[in-house]
mmCIF file with all atom_site columns, C-alpha atoms in Angstrom:
data_model
loop_
_atom_site.group_PDB
_atom_site.id
_atom_site.type_symbol
_atom_site.label_atom_id
_atom_site.label_alt_id
_atom_site.label_comp_id
_atom_site.label_asym_id
_atom_site.label_entity_id
_atom_site.label_seq_id
_atom_site.pdbx_PDB_ins_code
_atom_site.Cartn_x
_atom_site.Cartn_y
_atom_site.Cartn_z
_atom_site.occupancy
_atom_site.B_iso_or_equiv
_atom_site.pdbx_formal_charge
_atom_site.auth_seq_id
_atom_site.auth_comp_id
_atom_site.auth_asym_id
_atom_site.auth_atom_id
_atom_site.pdbx_PDB_model_num
ATOM 1   C CA . MET X 1 1   ? -10.762 19.648  10.236  1.00 0.00 ? 1   MET X CA 1
ATOM 2   C CA . GLU X 1 2   ? -11.028 18.219  6.760   1.00 0.00 ? 2   GLU X CA 1
ATOM 3   C CA . ARG X 1 3   ? -10.050 20.582  3.960   1.00 0.00 ? 3   ARG X CA 1
ATOM 4   C CA . ILE X 1 4   ? -12.158 18.691  1.452   1.00 0.00 ? 4   ILE X CA 1
ATOM 5   C CA . THR X 1 5   ? -15.111 16.575  2.609   1.00 0.00 ? 5   THR X CA 1
ATOM 6   C CA . TYR X 1 6   ? -16.734 13.637  0.858   1.00 0.00 ? 6   TYR X CA 1
ATOM 7   C CA . GLN X 1 7   ? -19.409 16.046  -0.328  1.00 0.00 ? 7   GLN X CA 1
ATOM 8   C CA . ASP X 1 8   ? -16.770 18.261  -2.015  1.00 0.00 ? 8   ASP X CA 1
ATOM 9   C CA . ILE X 1 9   ? -15.209 15.444  -4.035  1.00 0.00 ? 9   ILE X CA 1
ATOM 10  C CA . PRO X 1 10  ? -16.248 15.485  -7.703  1.00 0.00 ? 10  PRO X CA 1
ATOM 11  C CA . ASN X 1 11  ? -18.778 12.844  -8.731  1.00 0.00 ? 11  ASN X CA 1
ATOM 12  C CA . GLY X 1 12  ? -17.088 9.742   -10.073 1.00 0.00 ? 12  GLY X CA 1
ATOM 13  C CA . MET X 1 13  ? -13.617 10.468  -8.679  1.00 0.00 ? 13  MET X CA 1
ATOM 14  C CA . PHE X 1 14  ? -13.630 7.886   -5.889  1.00 0.00 ? 14  PHE X CA 1
ATOM 15  C CA . GLU X 1 15  ? -15.840 5.537   -7.892  1.00 0.00 ? 15  GLU X CA 1
ATOM 16  C CA . ASN X 1 16  ? -13.271 5.423   -10.702 1.00 0.00 ? 16  ASN X CA 1
ATOM 17  C CA . LEU X 1 17  ? -10.465 4.806   -8.222  1.00 0.00 ? 17  LEU X CA 1
ATOM 18  C CA . ARG X 1 18  ? -12.549 1.974   -6.702  1.00 0.00 ? 18  ARG X CA 1
ATOM 19  C CA . ILE X 1 19  ? -12.666 0.270   -10.126 1.00 0.00 ? 19  ILE X CA 1
ATOM 20  C CA . ILE X 1 20  ? -8.857  0.136   -10.042 1.00 0.00 ? 20  ILE X CA 1
ATOM 21  C CA . GLU X 1 21  ? -8.989  -1.086  -6.431  1.00 0.00 ? 21  GLU X CA 1
ATOM 22  C CA . ASP X 1 22  ? -11.339 -3.885  -7.455  1.00 0.00 ? 22  ASP X CA 1
ATOM 23  C CA . SER X 1 23  ? -8.987  -5.018  -10.234 1.00 0.00 ? 23  SER X CA 1
ATOM 24  C CA . ILE X 1 24  ? -6.097  -5.162  -7.741  1.00 0.00 ? 24  ILE X CA 1
ATOM 25  C CA . ILE X 1 25  ? -8.152  -7.086  -5.161  1.00 0.00 ? 25  ILE X CA 1
ATOM 26  C CA . ASN X 1 26  ? -9.414  -9.490  -7.853  1.00 0.00 ? 26  ASN X CA 1
ATOM 27  C CA . SER X 1 27  ? -5.882  -10.191 -9.109  1.00 0.00 ? 27  SER X CA 1
ATOM 28  C CA . SER X 1 28  ? -3.919  -13.245 -8.003  1.00 0.00 ? 28  SER X CA 1
ATOM 29  C CA . LEU X 1 29  ? -2.023  -11.194 -5.403  1.00 0.00 ? 29  LEU X CA 1
ATOM 30  C CA . ASP X 1 30  ? -2.529  -12.201 -1.784  1.00 0.00 ? 30  ASP X CA 1
ATOM 31  C CA . ARG X 1 31  ? -4.808  -9.787  0.109   1.00 0.00 ? 31  ARG X CA 1
ATOM 32  C CA . LYS X 1 32  ? -2.494  -9.560  3.108   1.00 0.00 ? 32  LYS X CA 1
ATOM 33  C CA . LEU X 1 33  ? 0.443   -8.723  0.831   1.00 0.00 ? 33  LEU X CA 1
ATOM 34  C CA . ILE X 1 34  ? -1.612  -5.959  -0.800  1.00 0.00 ? 34  ILE X CA 1
ATOM 35  C CA . GLU X 1 35  ? -2.368  -4.510  2.632   1.00 0.00 ? 35  GLU X CA 1
ATOM 36  C CA . ILE X 1 36  ? 1.308   -4.718  3.635   1.00 0.00 ? 36  ILE X CA 1
ATOM 37  C CA . ILE X 1 37  ? 2.139   -2.736  0.485   1.00 0.00 ? 37  ILE X CA 1
ATOM 38  C CA . ARG X 1 38  ? -0.532  -0.175  1.371   1.00 0.00 ? 38  ARG X CA 1
ATOM 39  C CA . LEU X 1 39  ? 0.628   0.224   4.962   1.00 0.00 ? 39  LEU X CA 1
ATOM 40  C CA . ARG X 1 40  ? 4.271   0.535   3.940   1.00 0.00 ? 40  ARG X CA 1
ATOM 41  C CA . THR X 1 41  ? 3.453   3.114   1.297   1.00 0.00 ? 41  THR X CA 1
ATOM 42  C CA . ALA X 1 42  ? 1.448   5.127   3.827   1.00 0.00 ? 42  ALA X CA 1
ATOM 43  C CA . GLN X 1 43  ? 4.344   4.953   6.294   1.00 0.00 ? 43  GLN X CA 1
ATOM 44  C CA . ARG X 1 44  ? 6.822   6.171   3.668   1.00 0.00 ? 44  ARG X CA 1
ATOM 45  C CA . ASN X 1 45  ? 4.517   9.028   2.684   1.00 0.00 ? 45  ASN X CA 1
ATOM 46  C CA . GLY X 1 46  ? 3.588   9.964   6.254   1.00 0.00 ? 46  GLY X CA 1
ATOM 47  C CA . CYS X 1 47  ? -0.143  9.566   5.610   1.00 0.00 ? 47  CYS X CA 1
ATOM 48  C CA . ALA X 1 48  ? -1.706  9.128   9.060   1.00 0.00 ? 48  ALA X CA 1
ATOM 49  C CA . TYR X 1 49  ? -5.178  8.406   7.678   1.00 0.00 ? 49  TYR X CA 1
ATOM 50  C CA . CYS X 1 50  ? -3.892  5.579   5.450   1.00 0.00 ? 50  CYS X CA 1
ATOM 51  C CA . VAL X 1 51  ? -1.586  4.187   8.160   1.00 0.00 ? 51  VAL X CA 1
ATOM 52  C CA . ASP X 1 52  ? -4.611  3.927   10.459  1.00 0.00 ? 52  ASP X CA 1
ATOM 53  C CA . MET X 1 53  ? -6.747  2.311   7.748   1.00 0.00 ? 53  MET X CA 1
ATOM 54  C CA . HIS X 1 54  ? -4.266  -0.301  6.592   1.00 0.00 ? 54  HIS X CA 1
ATOM 55  C CA . HIS X 1 55  ? -3.060  -1.134  10.095  1.00 0.00 ? 55  HIS X CA 1
ATOM 56  C CA . LYS X 1 56  ? -6.689  -1.922  10.968  1.00 0.00 ? 56  LYS X CA 1
ATOM 57  C CA . GLU X 1 57  ? -7.201  -3.900  7.761   1.00 0.00 ? 57  GLU X CA 1
ATOM 58  C CA . LEU X 1 58  ? -4.109  -5.993  8.533   1.00 0.00 ? 58  LEU X CA 1
ATOM 59  C CA . LYS X 1 59  ? -5.294  -6.610  12.111  1.00 0.00 ? 59  LYS X CA 1
ATOM 60  C CA . HIS X 1 60  ? -8.603  -7.742  10.620  1.00 0.00 ? 60  HIS X CA 1
ATOM 61  C CA . LEU X 1 61  ? -6.603  -10.168 8.440   1.00 0.00 ? 61  LEU X CA 1
ATOM 62  C CA . ASP X 1 62  ? -4.920  -11.507 11.619  1.00 0.00 ? 62  ASP X CA 1
ATOM 63  C CA . GLU X 1 63  ? -1.535  -9.904  11.034  1.00 0.00 ? 63  GLU X CA 1
ATOM 64  C CA . SER X 1 64  ? 0.678   -10.090 14.127  1.00 0.00 ? 64  SER X CA 1
ATOM 65  C CA . ASP X 1 65  ? 1.435   -7.067  16.282  1.00 0.00 ? 65  ASP X CA 1
ATOM 66  C CA . LEU X 1 66  ? 5.138   -7.849  15.988  1.00 0.00 ? 66  LEU X CA 1
ATOM 67  C CA . ARG X 1 67  ? 5.111   -7.611  12.193  1.00 0.00 ? 67  ARG X CA 1
ATOM 68  C CA . LEU X 1 68  ? 2.850   -4.555  12.218  1.00 0.00 ? 68  LEU X CA 1
ATOM 69  C CA . SER X 1 69  ? 5.098   -2.678  14.631  1.00 0.00 ? 69  SER X CA 1
ATOM 70  C CA . SER X 1 70  ? 8.205   -3.737  12.717  1.00 0.00 ? 70  SER X CA 1
ATOM 71  C CA . LEU X 1 71  ? 7.081   -2.859  9.202   1.00 0.00 ? 71  LEU X CA 1
ATOM 72  C CA . CYS X 1 72  ? 8.613   0.615   9.496   1.00 0.00 ? 72  CYS X CA 1
ATOM 73  C CA . VAL X 1 73  ? 12.014  -1.079  10.041  1.00 0.00 ? 73  VAL X CA 1
ATOM 74  C CA . TRP X 1 74  ? 11.390  -4.222  7.997   1.00 0.00 ? 74  TRP X CA 1
ATOM 75  C CA . GLU X 1 75  ? 14.919  -4.363  6.549   1.00 0.00 ? 75  GLU X CA 1
ATOM 76  C CA . GLU X 1 76  ? 16.356  -4.875  10.033  1.00 0.00 ? 76  GLU X CA 1
ATOM 77  C CA . THR X 1 77  ? 14.011  -7.709  11.070  1.00 0.00 ? 77  THR X CA 1
ATOM 78  C CA . PRO X 1 78  ? 13.702  -11.434 10.311  1.00 0.00 ? 78  PRO X CA 1
ATOM 79  C CA . TYR X 1 79  ? 9.874   -11.334 10.355  1.00 0.00 ? 79  TYR X CA 1
ATOM 80  C CA . PHE X 1 80  ? 9.234   -10.998 6.634   1.00 0.00 ? 80  PHE X CA 1
ATOM 81  C CA . SER X 1 81  ? 9.585   -13.730 4.007   1.00 0.00 ? 81  SER X CA 1
ATOM 82  C CA . ASP X 1 82  ? 11.868  -13.393 1.003   1.00 0.00 ? 82  ASP X CA 1
ATOM 83  C CA . LYS X 1 83  ? 8.794   -12.760 -1.144  1.00 0.00 ? 83  LYS X CA 1
ATOM 84  C CA . GLU X 1 84  ? 7.601   -9.998  1.178   1.00 0.00 ? 84  GLU X CA 1
ATOM 85  C CA . ARG X 1 85  ? 11.080  -8.505  1.335   1.00 0.00 ? 85  ARG X CA 1
ATOM 86  C CA . ALA X 1 86  ? 11.323  -8.368  -2.476  1.00 0.00 ? 86  ALA X CA 1
ATOM 87  C CA . THR X 1 87  ? 7.908   -6.694  -2.507  1.00 0.00 ? 87  THR X CA 1
ATOM 88  C CA . LEU X 1 88  ? 8.903   -4.206  0.191   1.00 0.00 ? 88  LEU X CA 1
ATOM 89  C CA . TYR X 1 89  ? 12.132  -3.261  -1.629  1.00 0.00 ? 89  TYR X CA 1
ATOM 90  C CA . PHE X 1 90  ? 10.020  -2.629  -4.731  1.00 0.00 ? 90  PHE X CA 1
ATOM 91  C CA . THR X 1 91  ? 7.398   -0.707  -2.722  1.00 0.00 ? 91  THR X CA 1
ATOM 92  C CA . ASP X 1 92  ? 10.039  1.545   -1.192  1.00 0.00 ? 92  ASP X CA 1
ATOM 93  C CA . ALA X 1 93  ? 11.742  2.161   -4.547  1.00 0.00 ? 93  ALA X CA 1
ATOM 94  C CA . LEU X 1 94  ? 8.501   2.950   -6.362  1.00 0.00 ? 94  LEU X CA 1
ATOM 95  C CA . THR X 1 95  ? 7.160   5.153   -3.557  1.00 0.00 ? 95  THR X CA 1
ATOM 96  C CA . LYS X 1 96  ? 10.240  7.361   -3.238  1.00 0.00 ? 96  LYS X CA 1
ATOM 97  C CA . LEU X 1 97  ? 11.193  7.702   -6.888  1.00 0.00 ? 97  LEU X CA 1
ATOM 98  C CA . GLU X 1 98  ? 14.620  8.825   -7.908  1.00 0.00 ? 98  GLU X CA 1
ATOM 99  C CA . ARG X 1 99  ? 15.559  10.323  -11.257 1.00 0.00 ? 99  ARG X CA 1
ATOM 100 C CA . LYS X 1 100 ? 16.618  6.925   -12.589 1.00 0.00 ? 100 LYS X CA 1
ATOM 101 C CA . PRO X 1 101 ? 14.951  3.615   -13.435 1.00 0.00 ? 101 PRO X CA 1
ATOM 102 C CA . ILE X 1 102 ? 13.996  1.106   -10.755 1.00 0.00 ? 102 ILE X CA 1
ATOM 103 C CA . PRO X 1 103 ? 17.249  -0.857  -10.193 1.00 0.00 ? 103 PRO X CA 1
ATOM 104 C CA . ASP X 1 104 ? 17.505  -4.195  -11.997 1.00 0.00 ? 104 ASP X CA 1
ATOM 105 C CA . ASP X 1 105 ? 18.299  -6.052  -8.774  1.00 0.00 ? 105 ASP X CA 1
ATOM 106 C CA . ILE X 1 106 ? 15.007  -4.898  -7.221  1.00 0.00 ? 106 ILE X CA 1
ATOM 107 C CA . TYR X 1 107 ? 12.992  -5.780  -10.324 1.00 0.00 ? 107 TYR X CA 1
ATOM 108 C CA . ASN X 1 108 ? 14.781  -9.096  -10.881 1.00 0.00 ? 108 ASN X CA 1
ATOM 109 C CA . SER X 1 109 ? 14.164  -10.179 -7.275  1.00 0.00 ? 109 SER X CA 1
ATOM 110 C CA . LEU X 1 110 ? 10.425  -9.995  -7.999  1.00 0.00 ? 110 LEU X CA 1
ATOM 111 C CA . LEU X 1 111 ? 10.767  -12.538 -10.835 1.00 0.00 ? 111 LEU X CA 1
ATOM 112 C CA . SER X 1 112 ? 11.542  -15.284 -8.310  1.00 0.00 ? 112 SER X CA 1
ATOM 113 C CA . PHE X 1 113 ? 8.098   -14.884 -6.756  1.00 0.00 ? 113 PHE X CA 1
ATOM 114 C CA . PHE X 1 114 ? 5.760   -13.244 -9.254  1.00 0.00 ? 114 PHE X CA 1
ATOM 115 C CA . SER X 1 115 ? 4.703   -13.574 -12.869 1.00 0.00 ? 115 SER X CA 1
ATOM 116 C CA . LYS X 1 116 ? 5.010   -10.521 -15.082 1.00 0.00 ? 116 LYS X CA 1
ATOM 117 C CA . GLU X 1 117 ? 1.233   -10.089 -14.812 1.00 0.00 ? 117 GLU X CA 1
ATOM 118 C CA . GLU X 1 118 ? 1.520   -10.075 -11.027 1.00 0.00 ? 118 GLU X CA 1
ATOM 119 C CA . ILE X 1 119 ? 4.379   -7.551  -11.210 1.00 0.00 ? 119 ILE X CA 1
ATOM 120 C CA . CYS X 1 120 ? 2.027   -5.340  -13.214 1.00 0.00 ? 120 CYS X CA 1
ATOM 121 C CA . PHE X 1 121 ? -0.552  -5.623  -10.416 1.00 0.00 ? 121 PHE X CA 1
ATOM 122 C CA . LEU X 1 122 ? 2.117   -4.980  -7.758  1.00 0.00 ? 122 LEU X CA 1
ATOM 123 C CA . THR X 1 123 ? 3.131   -1.838  -9.618  1.00 0.00 ? 123 THR X CA 1
ATOM 124 C CA . LEU X 1 124 ? -0.495  -0.747  -9.871  1.00 0.00 ? 124 LEU X CA 1
ATOM 125 C CA . ALA X 1 125 ? -1.130  -1.482  -6.173  1.00 0.00 ? 125 ALA X CA 1
ATOM 126 C CA . ILE X 1 126 ? 1.863   0.606   -5.110  1.00 0.00 ? 126 ILE X CA 1
ATOM 127 C CA . SER X 1 127 ? 0.965   3.426   -7.513  1.00 0.00 ? 127 SER X CA 1
ATOM 128 C CA . GLN X 1 128 ? -2.662  3.394   -6.403  1.00 0.00 ? 128 GLN X CA 1
ATOM 129 C CA . SER X 1 129 ? -1.642  3.490   -2.757  1.00 0.00 ? 129 SER X CA 1
ATOM 130 C CA . ASN X 1 130 ? 0.544   6.503   -3.461  1.00 0.00 ? 130 ASN X CA 1
ATOM 131 C CA . THR X 1 131 ? -2.428  8.180   -5.167  1.00 0.00 ? 131 THR X CA 1
ATOM 132 C CA . TRP X 1 132 ? -4.661  7.590   -2.122  1.00 0.00 ? 132 TRP X CA 1
ATOM 133 C CA . ASN X 1 133 ? -1.919  8.888   0.201   1.00 0.00 ? 133 ASN X CA 1
ATOM 134 C CA . ARG X 1 134 ? -1.634  12.093  -1.768  1.00 0.00 ? 134 ARG X CA 1
ATOM 135 C CA . LEU X 1 135 ? -5.398  12.583  -1.853  1.00 0.00 ? 135 LEU X CA 1
ATOM 136 C CA . MET X 1 136 ? -5.808  12.001  1.883   1.00 0.00 ? 136 MET X CA 1
ATOM 137 C CA . LYS X 1 137 ? -2.902  14.304  2.771   1.00 0.00 ? 137 LYS X CA 1
ATOM 138 C CA . THR X 1 138 ? -4.386  17.032  0.572   1.00 0.00 ? 138 THR X CA 1
ATOM 139 C CA . PHE X 1 139 ? -7.984  16.532  1.676   1.00 0.00 ? 139 PHE X CA 1
ATOM 140 C CA . GLY X 1 140 ? -7.020  16.331  5.352   1.00 0.00 ? 140 GLY X CA 1
ATOM 141 C CA . PHE X 1 141 ? -9.158  13.312  6.249   1.00 0.00 ? 141 PHE X CA 1
ATOM 142 C CA . THR X 1 142 ? -8.972  12.634  9.994   1.00 0.00 ? 142 THR X CA 1
ATOM 143 C CA . PRO X 1 143 ? -7.204  9.432   11.050  1.00 0.00 ? 143 PRO X CA 1
ATOM 144 C CA . GLY X 1 144 ? -8.644  7.164   13.724  1.00 0.00 ? 144 GLY X CA 1
ATOM 145 C CA . ASN X 1 145 ? -12.214 6.798   12.545  1.00 0.00 ? 145 ASN X CA 1
ATOM 146 C CA . TYR X 1 146 ? -11.750 4.051   9.979   1.00 0.00 ? 146 TYR X CA 1
ATOM 147 C CA . ILE X 1 147 ? -13.492 0.748   10.706  1.00 0.00 ? 147 ILE X CA 1
ATOM 148 C CA . ALA X 1 148 ? -12.106 -2.355  8.969   1.00 0.00 ? 148 ALA X CA 1
ATOM 149 C CA . ASN X 1 149 ? -14.552 -4.371  6.885   1.00 0.00 ? 149 ASN X CA 1
ATOM 150 C CA . LYS X 1 150 ? -15.898 -7.333  8.795   1.00 0.00 ? 150 LYS X CA 1
#
């Protein structure tokens, strides 16, 4: 049972978050990479609704079952490129914040693959995903009903 339904959400709340989503999607970041970030963030936060959503979005983008099932243990697999691995290290660090800055080695590894503008969008994508995870966990949206855009 949802704690907060779509009808309970204040006017403009999701619409304003969608504006941020649109800026991320319209950036130069690859759509599949954005979805990998979103799925990994949802896994780290234990957000079943978002795991369901982003797993389905990645399937829609033709992501392999092997990579999808291995994302939760990505560090132990050879299935992710160096660029994806740098992104996943950053995603994990930014999702589970410690009381210290993001380590230089994690940030510097991004510079091999992304411009500073793209790093800004990566940071925003990870932060936004964390926001959605927290909303869905609070609102209690039911996983399993999401249908990927065709």
